[in-house]
Short mmCIF file of C-alpha atoms in Angstrom, two decimals:
data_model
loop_
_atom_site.label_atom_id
_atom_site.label_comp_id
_atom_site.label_asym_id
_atom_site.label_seq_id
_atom_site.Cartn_x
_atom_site.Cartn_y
_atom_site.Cartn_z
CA UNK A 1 0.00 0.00 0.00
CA UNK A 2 2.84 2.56 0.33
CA UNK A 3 4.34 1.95 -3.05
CA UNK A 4 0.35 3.20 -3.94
CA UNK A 5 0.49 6.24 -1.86
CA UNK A 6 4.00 7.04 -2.83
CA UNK A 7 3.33 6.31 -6.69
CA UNK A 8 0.13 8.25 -7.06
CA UNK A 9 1.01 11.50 -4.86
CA UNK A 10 2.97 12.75 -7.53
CA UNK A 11 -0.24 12.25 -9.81
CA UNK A 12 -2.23 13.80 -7.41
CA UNK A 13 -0.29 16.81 -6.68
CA UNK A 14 -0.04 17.35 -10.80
CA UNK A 15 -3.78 17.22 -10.98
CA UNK A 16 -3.90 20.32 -7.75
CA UNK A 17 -1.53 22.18 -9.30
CA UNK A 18 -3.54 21.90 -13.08
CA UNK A 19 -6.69 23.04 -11.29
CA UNK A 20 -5.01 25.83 -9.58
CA UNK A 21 -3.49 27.37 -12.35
CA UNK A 22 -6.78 26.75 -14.92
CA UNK A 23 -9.03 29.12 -11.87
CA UNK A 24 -6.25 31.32 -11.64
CA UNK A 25 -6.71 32.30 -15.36
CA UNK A 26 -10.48 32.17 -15.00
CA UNK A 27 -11.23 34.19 -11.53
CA UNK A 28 -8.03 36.93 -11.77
CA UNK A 29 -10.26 38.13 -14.57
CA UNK A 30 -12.92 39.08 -12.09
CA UNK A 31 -11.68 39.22 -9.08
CA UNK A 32 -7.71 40.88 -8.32
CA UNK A 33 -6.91 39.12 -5.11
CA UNK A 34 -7.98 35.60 -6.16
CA UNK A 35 -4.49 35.16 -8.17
CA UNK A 36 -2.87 35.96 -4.12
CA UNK A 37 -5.73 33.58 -2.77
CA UNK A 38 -5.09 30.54 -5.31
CA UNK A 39 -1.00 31.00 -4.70
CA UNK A 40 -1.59 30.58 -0.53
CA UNK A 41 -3.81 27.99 -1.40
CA UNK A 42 -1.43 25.76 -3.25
CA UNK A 43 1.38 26.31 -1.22
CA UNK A 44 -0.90 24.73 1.65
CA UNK A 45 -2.42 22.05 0.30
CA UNK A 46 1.04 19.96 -1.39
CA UNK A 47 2.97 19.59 1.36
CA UNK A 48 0.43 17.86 3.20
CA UNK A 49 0.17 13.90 3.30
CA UNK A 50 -2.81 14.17 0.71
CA UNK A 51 -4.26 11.37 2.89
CA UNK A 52 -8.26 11.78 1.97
CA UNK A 53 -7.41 12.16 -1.94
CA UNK A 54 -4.84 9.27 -2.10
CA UNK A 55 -7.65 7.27 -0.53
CA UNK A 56 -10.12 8.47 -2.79
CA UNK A 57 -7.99 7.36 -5.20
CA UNK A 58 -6.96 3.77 -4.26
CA UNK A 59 -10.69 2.82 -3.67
CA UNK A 60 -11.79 4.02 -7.18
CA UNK A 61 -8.74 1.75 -8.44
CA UNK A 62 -9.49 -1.21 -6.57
CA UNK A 63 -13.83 -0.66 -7.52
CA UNK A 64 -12.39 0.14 -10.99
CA UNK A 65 -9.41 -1.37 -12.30
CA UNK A 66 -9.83 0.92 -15.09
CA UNK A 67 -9.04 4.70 -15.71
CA UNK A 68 -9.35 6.39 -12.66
CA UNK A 69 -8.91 9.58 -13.78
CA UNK A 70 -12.16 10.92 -12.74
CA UNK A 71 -11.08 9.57 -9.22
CA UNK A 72 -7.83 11.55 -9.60
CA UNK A 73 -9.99 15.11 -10.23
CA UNK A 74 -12.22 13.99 -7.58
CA UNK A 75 -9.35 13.22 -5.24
CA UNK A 76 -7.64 16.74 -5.88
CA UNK A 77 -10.83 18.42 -5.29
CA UNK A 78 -10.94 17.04 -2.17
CA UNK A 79 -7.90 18.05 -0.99
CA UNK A 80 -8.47 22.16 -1.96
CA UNK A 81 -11.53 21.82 -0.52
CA UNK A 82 -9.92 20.83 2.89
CA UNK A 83 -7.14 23.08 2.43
CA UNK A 84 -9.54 26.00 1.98
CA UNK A 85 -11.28 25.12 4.89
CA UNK A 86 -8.46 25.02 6.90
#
């Protein structure tokens, strides 16, 4: 199981980082501070142990055995949405 979580954090972190940077081009248009707002934000969330996502993850692969990649979006959605809230 750690090979899992050590393989698939790197995955997961790619996928925060790509939903990050797609709102930051979307909300700076509308709102100035949300470029500051989505830079705090990502800073927070990857070092953390990603715990919820990664699990998120590994159940959708063992349910699955297939593309997970919805899994993957839902997992890093998970983890900003914790982050923020924190």
């Amino acid at each position: 199981m750690d090979d899992f979580f050590i393989s698939n954090r790197k995955i997961l972190e790619t996928e925060i980082v790509k939903l990050i940077t797609q709102n930051k081009k979307f909300w700076s248009k509308t709102y100035p501070w949300a470029n500051d707002v989505l830079i705090k934000l990502e800073k927070f969330a990857l070092p953390g142990k990603m715990l919820r996502g990664l699990l998120v993850m590994l159940a959708a692969e063992a349910r699955t055995k297939s593309d997970i990649q919805d899994a993957i979006r839902i997992a890093a959605a998970l983890e900003l949405i914790h982050s923020g809230l924190l």
